[in-house]
Short mmCIF file of C-alpha atoms in Angstrom, two decimals:
data_model
loop_
_atom_site.label_atom_id
_atom_site.label_comp_id
_atom_site.label_asym_id
_atom_site.label_seq_id
_atom_site.Cartn_x
_atom_site.Cartn_y
_atom_site.Cartn_z
CA MET A 519 16.28 -16.82 -7.56
CA ILE A 520 14.88 -17.52 -4.09
CA ARG A 521 16.97 -14.89 -2.36
CA LYS A 522 15.99 -12.28 -4.93
CA ILE A 523 12.31 -13.04 -4.41
CA TYR A 524 12.62 -12.74 -0.65
CA LYS A 525 14.55 -9.52 -1.05
CA VAL A 526 11.50 -8.10 -2.80
CA VAL A 527 8.73 -9.72 -0.80
CA SER A 528 10.22 -9.15 2.63
CA VAL A 529 9.34 -5.48 2.27
CA ILE A 530 6.91 -5.71 5.11
CA GLY A 531 6.87 -1.96 5.47
CA CYS A 532 4.92 -1.51 2.27
CA VAL A 533 2.52 -4.27 3.24
CA ALA A 534 1.58 -2.16 6.24
CA ALA A 535 0.36 0.48 3.82
CA LEU A 536 -1.54 -2.08 1.79
CA SER A 537 -5.23 -1.57 2.36
CA THR A 538 -6.57 -3.05 -0.88
CA PHE A 539 -5.43 -5.55 -3.47
CA SER A 540 -4.94 -2.75 -5.96
CA SER A 541 -1.81 -1.70 -4.04
CA CYS A 542 0.08 -4.67 -5.49
CA LYS A 543 2.09 -2.63 -7.96
CA LYS A 544 3.33 -0.35 -5.22
CA LEU A 545 4.15 -3.39 -3.11
CA LEU A 546 6.52 -4.71 -5.72
CA GLU A 547 8.20 -1.36 -6.30
CA GLN A 548 9.28 -0.84 -2.71
CA THR A 549 12.80 -1.34 -1.44
CA PRO A 550 13.49 -3.62 1.53
CA LYS A 551 13.25 -2.28 5.05
CA ASN A 552 16.09 -3.08 7.40
CA SER A 553 15.67 -5.80 10.00
CA THR A 554 14.68 -3.38 12.74
CA TYR A 555 11.39 -2.85 10.97
CA PHE A 556 10.33 -6.35 12.01
CA ASP A 557 10.48 -5.13 15.60
CA VAL A 558 7.59 -2.74 15.01
CA TYR A 559 5.52 -4.90 12.65
CA TRP A 560 3.38 -7.98 13.42
CA LYS A 561 2.00 -6.24 16.49
CA THR A 562 -1.72 -5.98 15.68
CA ALA A 563 -4.50 -7.84 13.91
CA GLN A 564 -4.49 -5.08 11.29
CA ASP A 565 -0.86 -5.90 10.51
CA ALA A 566 -1.86 -9.50 9.84
CA ASN A 567 -4.87 -8.43 7.76
CA ASN A 568 -2.69 -6.16 5.65
CA ALA A 569 -0.19 -8.94 5.08
CA ILE A 570 -2.79 -11.49 3.94
CA ALA A 571 -4.29 -8.84 1.64
CA GLY A 572 -0.82 -8.49 0.15
CA ASN A 573 -0.69 -12.26 -0.34
CA TYR A 574 -3.93 -12.22 -2.35
CA ALA A 575 -2.61 -9.25 -4.33
CA LEU A 576 0.58 -11.09 -5.26
CA LEU A 577 -1.33 -14.16 -6.43
CA ARG A 578 -3.71 -12.02 -8.44
CA ASN A 579 -0.74 -10.28 -10.05
CA ALA A 580 0.79 -13.64 -10.99
CA MET A 581 -2.47 -14.88 -12.53
CA SER A 582 -3.35 -11.68 -14.39
CA ASN A 583 0.14 -10.93 -15.72
CA LYS A 584 0.72 -11.18 -19.50
CA TYR A 585 -2.76 -11.42 -21.04
CA ASN A 586 -4.00 -13.13 -17.87
CA ARG A 587 -1.52 -15.98 -17.96
CA TYR A 588 -3.88 -18.15 -15.90
CA TYR A 589 -5.96 -18.53 -19.08
CA MET A 590 -2.94 -18.74 -21.37
CA TYR A 591 -1.79 -21.90 -19.58
CA GLY A 592 -5.22 -23.39 -18.98
CA ASP A 593 -7.03 -22.60 -22.24
CA ALA A 594 -4.99 -20.80 -24.90
CA VAL A 595 -2.47 -23.58 -25.53
CA ALA A 596 -5.39 -25.81 -26.54
CA LYS A 597 -5.68 -23.71 -29.68
CA ASN A 598 -8.93 -25.13 -31.04
CA TYR A 599 -10.94 -23.34 -28.36
CA PHE A 600 -9.93 -19.82 -29.35
CA THR A 601 -7.43 -18.06 -31.59
CA ILE A 602 -4.88 -15.40 -30.70
CA GLN A 603 -4.12 -13.25 -33.73
CA TYR A 604 -0.65 -11.96 -34.54
CA GLY A 605 0.24 -8.85 -32.58
CA GLY A 606 4.00 -8.61 -32.83
CA ASP A 607 4.87 -10.10 -29.45
CA GLY A 608 4.81 -13.79 -30.35
CA ILE A 609 2.40 -14.93 -27.65
CA GLU A 610 0.29 -16.65 -30.30
CA GLY A 611 3.17 -19.09 -30.71
CA ILE A 612 2.03 -21.06 -27.68
CA GLN A 613 -1.02 -22.15 -29.64
CA GLY A 614 1.23 -24.12 -31.95
CA GLY A 615 3.12 -25.70 -29.08
CA ASP A 616 6.16 -23.44 -29.42
CA PHE A 617 6.88 -21.96 -25.99
CA THR A 618 10.33 -20.67 -27.00
CA PHE A 619 9.55 -17.24 -28.48
CA GLN A 620 11.63 -14.74 -26.53
CA TYR A 621 8.55 -12.90 -25.27
CA ASN A 622 7.09 -16.14 -23.93
CA LEU A 623 10.35 -17.28 -22.37
CA ASN A 624 10.74 -14.02 -20.49
CA SER A 625 7.14 -13.97 -19.32
CA LEU A 626 5.09 -17.17 -19.42
CA ALA A 627 8.16 -19.36 -18.80
CA ASN A 628 9.17 -17.34 -15.74
CA TYR A 629 7.58 -18.39 -12.46
CA THR A 630 8.97 -15.58 -10.28
CA LEU A 631 5.59 -13.94 -9.69
CA TYR A 632 4.15 -17.16 -8.28
CA PHE A 633 7.12 -17.50 -5.95
CA LYS A 634 6.50 -13.99 -4.67
CA SER A 635 3.09 -15.20 -3.56
CA VAL A 636 4.70 -18.27 -1.97
CA ALA A 637 7.26 -16.08 -0.20
CA MET A 638 4.54 -13.87 1.25
CA SER A 639 2.66 -16.94 2.49
CA ASN A 640 5.83 -18.14 4.20
CA ILE A 641 6.40 -14.78 5.86
CA ILE A 642 2.82 -14.74 7.16
CA LEU A 643 3.00 -18.32 8.45
CA LYS A 644 6.21 -17.60 10.30
CA ASN A 645 5.14 -14.35 11.92
CA VAL A 646 1.40 -14.68 12.55
CA SER A 647 1.91 -18.00 14.32
CA LYS A 648 4.05 -16.10 16.87
CA MET A 649 1.56 -13.31 17.50
CA THR A 650 0.05 -13.42 20.98
CA ASP A 651 -3.57 -12.95 21.98
CA ALA A 652 -2.57 -9.62 23.50
CA GLN A 653 -1.18 -8.45 20.15
CA LEU A 654 -4.39 -9.56 18.45
CA LYS A 655 -6.65 -7.87 20.97
CA ASP A 656 -8.22 -5.73 18.23
CA ALA A 657 -9.79 -8.95 16.85
CA ASP A 658 -13.04 -10.19 18.40
CA ASP A 659 -11.60 -13.67 18.92
CA PRO A 660 -7.78 -13.70 18.71
CA GLU A 661 -7.46 -17.48 18.31
CA GLU A 662 -10.11 -17.67 15.59
CA PHE A 663 -8.56 -14.68 13.83
CA ARG A 664 -5.06 -16.20 13.95
CA ASN A 665 -6.36 -19.49 12.58
CA LYS A 666 -8.16 -17.74 9.73
CA ILE A 667 -5.05 -15.86 8.65
CA LEU A 668 -2.85 -18.96 8.85
CA GLY A 669 -5.42 -21.08 7.03
CA GLN A 670 -5.58 -18.59 4.18
CA ALA A 671 -1.78 -18.41 3.96
CA TYR A 672 -1.54 -22.22 3.73
CA PHE A 673 -4.24 -22.22 1.05
CA LEU A 674 -2.59 -19.47 -0.99
CA ARG A 675 0.75 -21.25 -0.86
CA ALA A 676 -0.91 -24.49 -1.94
CA LEU A 677 -2.81 -22.80 -4.78
CA SER A 678 0.33 -21.04 -6.00
CA TYR A 679 2.18 -24.35 -6.10
CA PHE A 680 -0.74 -26.12 -7.77
CA MET A 681 -0.70 -23.59 -10.58
CA MET A 682 3.05 -24.03 -10.96
CA VAL A 683 3.13 -27.83 -10.83
CA ARG A 684 0.64 -28.05 -13.71
CA VAL A 685 2.72 -25.67 -15.84
CA TRP A 686 6.30 -26.73 -15.03
CA GLY A 687 6.05 -30.04 -13.17
CA ASP A 688 9.17 -29.89 -11.01
CA VAL A 689 9.66 -26.56 -9.21
CA PRO A 690 11.70 -25.49 -6.17
CA VAL A 691 9.92 -26.15 -2.87
CA VAL A 692 10.30 -23.23 -0.46
CA THR A 693 8.58 -23.43 2.92
CA GLU A 694 10.72 -21.11 5.02
CA ALA A 695 10.68 -17.34 5.41
CA TYR A 696 14.09 -15.69 5.50
CA ASP A 697 14.63 -12.57 7.57
CA ASP A 698 17.93 -12.08 5.78
CA PRO A 699 17.11 -12.45 2.07
CA ILE A 700 20.74 -12.02 1.07
CA ASN A 701 21.55 -15.36 2.66
CA ALA A 702 18.45 -17.23 1.46
CA PRO A 703 19.53 -20.46 -0.23
CA GLN A 704 19.39 -21.15 -3.95
CA LEU A 705 17.28 -24.27 -4.47
CA ALA A 706 17.02 -26.86 -7.20
CA ARG A 707 13.70 -27.98 -8.67
CA SER A 708 11.96 -30.57 -6.50
CA PRO A 709 10.25 -33.58 -8.15
CA LYS A 710 6.60 -32.96 -8.91
CA ALA A 711 5.61 -35.73 -6.51
CA GLU A 712 7.12 -33.70 -3.65
CA VAL A 713 5.41 -30.53 -4.87
CA MET A 714 2.04 -32.28 -4.94
CA LYS A 715 2.63 -33.70 -1.47
CA LEU A 716 3.31 -30.18 -0.18
CA ILE A 717 0.07 -28.96 -1.74
CA GLU A 718 -1.85 -31.80 -0.12
CA ASP A 719 -0.22 -31.21 3.27
CA ASP A 720 -0.87 -27.47 3.12
CA CYS A 721 -4.53 -28.11 2.33
CA HIS A 722 -4.81 -30.51 5.24
CA LYS A 723 -3.32 -27.84 7.50
CA ALA A 724 -5.56 -25.12 6.10
CA ALA A 725 -8.91 -26.94 6.26
CA PRO A 726 -9.33 -27.22 10.06
CA LEU A 727 -8.21 -23.60 10.48
CA LEU A 728 -10.99 -22.31 8.24
CA SER A 729 -14.77 -22.50 8.47
CA TRP A 730 -17.30 -23.26 5.75
CA THR A 731 -18.98 -19.88 6.18
CA TYR A 732 -17.89 -16.25 6.25
CA ALA A 733 -18.30 -13.99 9.26
CA ASN A 734 -17.91 -10.96 6.99
CA VAL A 735 -20.03 -10.92 3.84
CA GLY A 736 -17.34 -8.83 2.15
CA ASP A 737 -14.94 -11.76 2.38
CA ALA A 738 -17.27 -14.24 0.68
CA LYS A 739 -15.86 -16.09 -2.33
CA VAL A 740 -12.79 -13.84 -2.71
CA THR A 741 -11.05 -15.11 0.41
CA ALA A 742 -10.45 -18.75 1.19
CA ASN A 743 -12.73 -20.88 3.36
CA ARG A 744 -12.85 -24.62 3.88
CA GLY A 745 -14.79 -25.11 0.65
CA SER A 746 -11.97 -23.39 -1.26
CA VAL A 747 -9.49 -25.80 0.27
CA TYR A 748 -11.57 -28.86 -0.58
CA ALA A 749 -12.06 -27.68 -4.18
CA LEU A 750 -8.29 -27.33 -4.55
CA LEU A 751 -7.79 -30.78 -3.01
CA THR A 752 -10.28 -32.27 -5.47
CA HIS A 753 -8.38 -30.89 -8.45
CA LEU A 754 -5.05 -31.89 -6.94
CA TYR A 755 -6.15 -35.49 -6.38
CA LEU A 756 -7.43 -35.89 -9.94
CA TRP A 757 -4.32 -34.27 -11.39
CA ARG A 758 -2.03 -36.51 -9.33
CA ALA A 759 -4.15 -39.59 -10.08
CA THR A 760 -3.54 -39.23 -13.81
CA MET A 761 -0.51 -36.99 -14.34
CA LEU A 762 2.12 -38.09 -11.85
CA ASP A 763 3.03 -40.99 -14.14
CA VAL A 764 2.13 -40.17 -17.74
CA SER A 765 3.44 -43.51 -18.98
CA SER A 766 0.26 -45.08 -17.62
CA ALA A 767 -3.30 -44.28 -18.65
CA THR A 768 -4.63 -46.03 -15.56
CA PRO A 769 -5.45 -43.55 -12.79
CA ASN A 770 -4.30 -44.02 -9.22
CA MET A 771 -7.53 -45.08 -7.56
CA ALA A 772 -6.47 -43.97 -4.09
CA ASP A 773 -6.33 -40.39 -5.36
CA VAL A 774 -9.56 -40.84 -7.33
CA ASN A 775 -11.32 -42.01 -4.15
CA SER A 776 -9.87 -39.07 -2.22
CA ALA A 777 -11.25 -36.69 -4.84
CA ASP A 778 -14.65 -38.35 -4.48
CA THR A 779 -14.55 -37.88 -0.71
CA THR A 780 -13.66 -34.19 -0.93
CA ILE A 781 -16.43 -33.56 -3.46
CA ASN A 782 -18.95 -35.20 -1.15
CA ALA A 783 -17.85 -32.83 1.61
CA ILE A 784 -18.18 -29.78 -0.66
CA VAL A 785 -21.68 -30.77 -1.77
CA SER A 786 -22.97 -31.77 1.67
CA LYS A 787 -21.36 -29.07 3.82
CA GLY A 788 -20.43 -26.14 1.60
CA GLY A 789 -23.87 -24.60 1.20
CA TYR A 790 -23.19 -23.84 -2.47
CA ARG A 791 -26.12 -23.62 -4.90
CA LEU A 792 -26.21 -23.62 -8.68
CA VAL A 793 -27.28 -20.28 -10.10
CA ASP A 794 -30.64 -20.21 -11.83
CA THR A 795 -30.00 -20.04 -15.56
CA ALA A 796 -32.08 -16.86 -15.75
CA ASN A 797 -29.23 -15.21 -13.84
CA TYR A 798 -26.47 -17.09 -15.64
CA LYS A 799 -24.26 -14.05 -16.34
CA SER A 800 -24.06 -13.26 -12.63
CA ILE A 801 -21.72 -16.21 -12.16
CA PHE A 802 -18.96 -14.35 -14.00
CA VAL A 803 -19.61 -10.98 -12.46
CA GLY A 804 -18.69 -12.79 -9.26
CA ARG A 805 -19.72 -13.85 -5.76
CA SER A 806 -22.60 -16.00 -6.99
CA SER A 807 -24.14 -18.78 -4.94
CA GLU A 808 -22.11 -21.38 -6.84
CA GLY A 809 -18.77 -19.59 -6.57
CA ILE A 810 -16.28 -21.40 -4.34
CA PHE A 811 -13.13 -19.34 -4.80
CA GLU A 812 -12.57 -16.29 -6.97
CA ILE A 813 -9.95 -13.62 -7.53
CA ASN A 814 -11.52 -10.24 -6.96
CA VAL A 815 -11.63 -8.12 -10.13
CA SER A 816 -14.59 -5.96 -9.22
CA GLU A 817 -15.16 -2.30 -9.95
CA ASN A 818 -17.26 -2.18 -6.79
CA THR A 819 -13.91 -1.90 -5.02
CA LEU A 820 -12.16 -0.17 -7.95
CA GLU A 821 -10.28 -3.37 -8.71
CA GLY A 822 -11.61 -3.99 -12.20
CA SER A 823 -9.23 -4.67 -15.06
CA ASN A 824 -8.52 -2.77 -18.26
CA SER A 825 -6.31 -5.63 -19.48
CA SER A 826 -8.48 -8.64 -18.67
CA ILE A 827 -8.51 -11.43 -21.24
CA GLY A 828 -12.18 -10.66 -21.80
CA MET A 829 -11.19 -7.28 -23.26
CA PHE A 830 -9.30 -8.97 -26.09
CA PHE A 831 -12.49 -10.61 -27.41
CA LEU A 832 -14.84 -7.63 -27.35
CA ASN A 833 -15.48 -5.37 -30.32
CA GLY A 834 -16.94 -1.87 -30.49
CA SER A 835 -20.45 -3.16 -29.85
CA TYR A 836 -19.42 -3.93 -26.29
CA ILE A 837 -16.73 -1.35 -25.58
CA ASN A 838 -17.01 2.29 -26.63
CA ASN A 839 -14.32 3.07 -29.23
CA GLY A 840 -13.35 -0.59 -29.30
CA THR A 841 -11.75 -2.27 -32.31
CA ASN A 842 -13.72 -4.10 -34.95
CA ASN A 843 -11.00 -6.74 -35.10
CA PRO A 844 -10.28 -7.96 -31.55
CA ARG A 845 -7.02 -9.82 -31.12
CA MET A 846 -8.76 -13.00 -29.88
CA PHE A 847 -11.77 -14.82 -31.25
CA VAL A 848 -13.54 -18.12 -30.66
CA THR A 849 -12.50 -20.80 -33.12
CA PRO A 850 -15.48 -21.61 -35.39
CA THR A 851 -14.80 -25.32 -35.00
CA TYR A 852 -15.40 -24.94 -31.27
CA ILE A 853 -18.88 -23.59 -31.99
CA ARG A 854 -19.62 -26.37 -34.47
CA ASN A 855 -18.32 -29.14 -32.23
CA HIS A 856 -20.08 -27.98 -29.07
CA TYR A 857 -23.36 -26.48 -30.26
CA GLN A 858 -25.35 -28.12 -33.02
CA GLY A 859 -29.07 -28.28 -33.76
CA ASN A 860 -31.10 -28.01 -30.58
CA ASP A 861 -27.93 -27.25 -28.61
CA THR A 862 -28.05 -23.66 -29.85
CA SER A 863 -30.86 -23.20 -27.33
CA ASP A 864 -28.34 -23.88 -24.56
CA VAL A 865 -28.10 -20.87 -22.26
CA ARG A 866 -24.31 -21.13 -22.40
CA PHE A 867 -24.38 -20.70 -26.16
CA LYS A 868 -26.76 -17.75 -26.00
CA LYS A 869 -25.07 -15.92 -23.10
CA ASN A 870 -21.37 -16.63 -23.72
CA PHE A 871 -21.00 -16.03 -27.46
CA ALA A 872 -21.88 -13.53 -30.19
CA LEU A 873 -21.32 -13.46 -33.97
CA THR A 874 -21.57 -17.24 -33.83
CA THR A 875 -22.07 -17.73 -37.57
CA SER A 876 -19.13 -15.55 -38.54
CA GLU A 877 -15.53 -16.51 -39.17
CA ARG A 878 -14.57 -14.87 -35.89
CA PRO A 879 -17.12 -15.59 -33.17
CA MET A 880 -16.85 -13.48 -30.05
CA CYS A 881 -16.69 -14.60 -26.43
CA ILE A 882 -18.83 -12.31 -24.29
CA LYS A 883 -18.58 -14.35 -21.09
CA TYR A 884 -16.61 -11.50 -19.55
CA ALA A 885 -18.33 -8.36 -20.77
CA ASN A 886 -19.39 -6.53 -17.62
CA VAL A 887 -17.92 -3.22 -18.77
CA VAL A 888 -17.83 -0.30 -16.34
CA TYR A 889 -16.62 3.12 -17.47
CA ARG A 890 -14.70 5.10 -14.91
CA ASN A 891 -15.60 8.18 -16.93
CA GLN A 892 -19.29 7.35 -17.15
CA GLY A 893 -20.34 10.70 -18.57
CA GLN A 894 -18.27 10.28 -21.73
CA GLN A 895 -18.21 6.46 -21.70
CA LEU A 896 -14.40 6.44 -21.49
CA ASP A 897 -11.79 4.48 -19.54
CA PRO A 898 -13.50 1.05 -19.66
CA TYR A 899 -12.77 -1.64 -17.09
CA LEU A 900 -14.12 -5.17 -16.89
CA SER A 901 -15.77 -5.98 -13.58
CA ASN A 902 -15.69 -9.78 -13.85
CA ASN A 903 -14.08 -11.84 -11.11
CA MET A 904 -11.65 -14.60 -12.09
CA VAL A 905 -13.66 -17.66 -11.07
CA VAL A 906 -11.14 -20.32 -10.06
CA PHE A 907 -13.47 -22.93 -8.53
CA ARG A 908 -17.25 -23.16 -8.72
CA LEU A 909 -19.89 -25.78 -8.04
CA SER A 910 -20.67 -26.61 -11.69
CA ASP A 911 -17.01 -27.51 -12.22
CA ILE A 912 -17.03 -29.73 -9.12
CA ASN A 913 -20.29 -31.43 -10.13
CA LEU A 914 -18.91 -32.35 -13.55
CA LEU A 915 -15.75 -33.78 -12.00
CA ARG A 916 -17.99 -36.40 -10.44
CA ALA A 917 -18.61 -37.77 -13.94
CA GLU A 918 -14.87 -38.10 -14.50
CA ILE A 919 -14.51 -39.93 -11.20
CA ALA A 920 -17.39 -42.23 -12.14
CA LEU A 921 -15.69 -43.12 -15.43
CA TYR A 922 -12.43 -43.92 -13.65
CA LYS A 923 -14.49 -46.26 -11.45
CA ASN A 924 -16.16 -47.78 -14.53
CA ASN A 925 -19.57 -46.42 -13.45
CA VAL A 926 -20.50 -45.38 -16.99
CA GLY A 927 -24.21 -45.01 -16.25
CA THR A 928 -23.53 -42.60 -13.39
CA ALA A 929 -21.34 -40.46 -15.63
CA ILE A 930 -24.04 -40.37 -18.32
CA ASN A 931 -26.61 -39.20 -15.78
CA ILE A 932 -24.34 -36.41 -14.51
CA ILE A 933 -23.62 -35.15 -18.04
CA ASN A 934 -27.29 -35.34 -19.01
CA ASP A 935 -28.31 -33.46 -15.86
CA SER A 936 -25.94 -30.67 -16.86
CA ARG A 937 -27.45 -30.52 -20.35
CA ARG A 938 -31.03 -30.51 -19.07
CA ARG A 939 -30.19 -27.72 -16.68
CA HIS A 940 -28.95 -25.45 -19.46
CA ASN A 941 -31.33 -26.40 -22.27
CA ALA A 942 -35.06 -27.11 -22.38
CA ASN A 943 -34.56 -29.46 -25.34
CA PRO A 944 -31.03 -30.86 -25.01
CA THR A 945 -29.16 -33.55 -26.91
CA LEU A 946 -28.89 -36.31 -24.32
CA LEU A 947 -26.50 -39.25 -24.17
CA GLU A 948 -27.85 -42.72 -24.85
CA ASN A 949 -27.33 -45.41 -22.23
CA ASN A 950 -25.54 -47.75 -24.65
CA LEU A 951 -22.42 -45.60 -25.09
CA THR A 952 -19.01 -47.04 -24.26
CA LYS A 953 -16.80 -45.67 -21.51
CA ASP A 954 -14.51 -44.04 -24.08
CA GLU A 955 -17.44 -42.46 -25.92
CA VAL A 956 -18.79 -41.04 -22.68
CA MET A 957 -15.36 -39.61 -21.85
CA ASP A 958 -15.45 -37.83 -25.23
CA GLU A 959 -18.85 -36.39 -24.36
CA TYR A 960 -17.59 -35.43 -20.92
CA ILE A 961 -14.86 -33.32 -22.53
CA VAL A 962 -17.48 -31.68 -24.76
CA GLU A 963 -19.58 -30.84 -21.71
CA ARG A 964 -16.58 -29.46 -19.83
CA GLY A 965 -15.84 -27.40 -22.94
CA ARG A 966 -19.32 -25.93 -22.85
CA GLU A 967 -19.43 -25.31 -19.13
CA LEU A 968 -15.91 -24.05 -18.49
CA PHE A 969 -14.93 -22.24 -21.67
CA LEU A 970 -12.25 -19.64 -20.85
CA GLU A 971 -12.14 -20.48 -17.14
CA GLY A 972 -8.60 -21.88 -17.05
CA HIS A 973 -9.45 -25.60 -16.93
CA LEU A 974 -9.78 -27.00 -20.44
CA PHE A 975 -6.17 -27.88 -21.32
CA TYR A 976 -5.70 -29.61 -17.98
CA ASP A 977 -8.94 -31.56 -18.57
CA LEU A 978 -7.56 -32.81 -21.88
CA LEU A 979 -4.30 -33.90 -20.29
CA ARG A 980 -5.92 -35.71 -17.36
CA THR A 981 -8.36 -37.63 -19.51
CA ARG A 982 -5.86 -38.26 -22.36
CA LYS A 983 -8.28 -36.64 -24.79
CA TYR A 984 -5.80 -33.98 -25.95
CA GLY A 985 -5.60 -35.59 -29.40
CA ASN A 986 -9.16 -34.49 -30.13
CA VAL A 987 -8.29 -30.81 -29.69
CA VAL A 988 -4.55 -30.05 -29.48
CA ASP A 989 -2.94 -31.14 -32.75
CA TRP A 990 0.59 -30.09 -31.73
CA LEU A 991 0.56 -32.46 -28.75
CA THR A 992 1.37 -35.85 -30.21
CA ASP A 993 1.37 -38.99 -28.08
CA GLN A 994 5.16 -39.04 -28.31
CA ARG A 995 5.45 -35.47 -27.05
CA PHE A 996 2.96 -36.22 -24.28
CA GLN A 997 5.04 -39.17 -23.10
CA LEU A 998 8.08 -36.87 -23.01
CA GLU A 999 6.02 -34.41 -20.93
CA GLY A 1000 6.28 -31.82 -23.67
CA PHE A 1001 3.13 -30.15 -22.40
CA TYR A 1002 5.19 -28.49 -19.64
CA PHE A 1003 6.65 -25.05 -20.19
CA PRO A 1004 10.40 -24.46 -20.24
CA VAL A 1005 12.03 -22.36 -17.53
CA ASP A 1006 13.12 -18.85 -18.48
CA PRO A 1007 16.92 -19.05 -19.03
CA ALA A 1008 17.28 -15.80 -17.09
CA LEU A 1009 16.48 -17.73 -13.92
CA PHE A 1010 19.54 -19.93 -14.45
CA ARG A 1011 21.81 -16.92 -14.20
CA GLN A 1012 20.34 -16.20 -10.78
CA ASN A 1013 20.33 -19.81 -9.63
CA PRO A 1014 22.92 -22.25 -11.04
CA LYS A 1015 21.17 -25.19 -9.31
CA LEU A 1016 18.23 -25.04 -11.70
CA LYS A 1017 17.90 -27.45 -14.62
CA GLN A 1018 15.84 -26.96 -17.74
CA THR A 1019 12.57 -28.84 -18.22
CA THR A 1020 13.60 -32.17 -19.77
CA TYR A 1021 11.62 -31.84 -23.01
CA TRP A 1022 13.13 -28.41 -23.68
CA LEU A 1023 16.78 -29.36 -23.17
CA GLY A 1024 18.67 -28.27 -26.28
CA LYS A 1025 15.65 -26.42 -27.61
CA VAL A 1026 15.91 -23.26 -25.49
#
């Protein structure tokens, strides 16, 4: 598997032609250049810029593939948030905990696209580190430029692995770039502890190479800076604190404290600001003041999406010639459990949902439709960035940390502050609630704030509150780590060193 990935990704020649992220499809269709091509590449700052653009493109392709798999893993499997209707391909099976439908095995269970992103990061790290100041003379400050490219490559490798470790647990760890992909080694899956250590190490390497600010306003939010790295570290620490050993419900406090430290740095040094609720929808168009890291899906650069997950919720009222029966709809129980009484005045309720009293409520969080044929209102694309990390997410994580530290009052205040911010007359938590009751309310608040942002299933796993939402995930299955996806059997034919995810042995 590894050698095949490098055979594809080591096509540096096509990266040279890559000027925007939208070139990703062409990147993957190219055939490898021979080794002499490396003699004429990696000679200028533009070469390095093109390569890192290719790295972002590969990660975007991995996340947006198959109904935007980033949301399939992070939200869809927790079926009581939204429903995927039957469409003939079997993807709705994941909502019942069955990840073995052939379509899902060949797509969602296959991590090749993420490893293409990893492979590109490795190629960049190997080659840019060797580039001299003379070769980078077209950059204003060669050393600063080199550091920025390397820092982004470390971050993108770490983020790719973080996405994989939450979906599969153990995955092969690849940190080398191979000039000769034919002889690249086949690798077994590394224990998730080693994968998480690599993510942590890569973040620690990336952070000092990147600044908190952006020299180029066009890079803001959609390329990594130090805040992006710290947001990833925060999520990593909380995931490792609670998910490295699922036999224990007691979090590792060293990791909890590390998450607390990184959040403090984000808040004090990042310069991020919560968006005024009057401009709430701007958060999901992208590049808002509270955005920390986003995947660019903007029609401003002709990189919108006509297959974004948001499209599958919208009916003809939002898209010209759209269906009256979208494939996906918000589960009515989600509406009832998250917005009752005065809570219907919550800006998140009013701005994110439509048809809320029907049997099939609609999510309109991503509904910034742009028609490429504006005259006839045809060829619709969504111009909504994929928001991976933002300040509201980070602020709420402080409540989770407080609960792990038994600071129940602090957690209550954080949750209540979030509710006051979004509602002039909110339902507030009483001060006499137990720690467990506050954790339940924390999950409700995360469900309001981060609906369809790729976080909710992981929240339920970390906090052990999956039983409230995901009926297919029993405690027994959780202890057997049955929340992980199987590995596509096709990968075993390419790499005999791979082993199937333990829970799925004999089932796939």
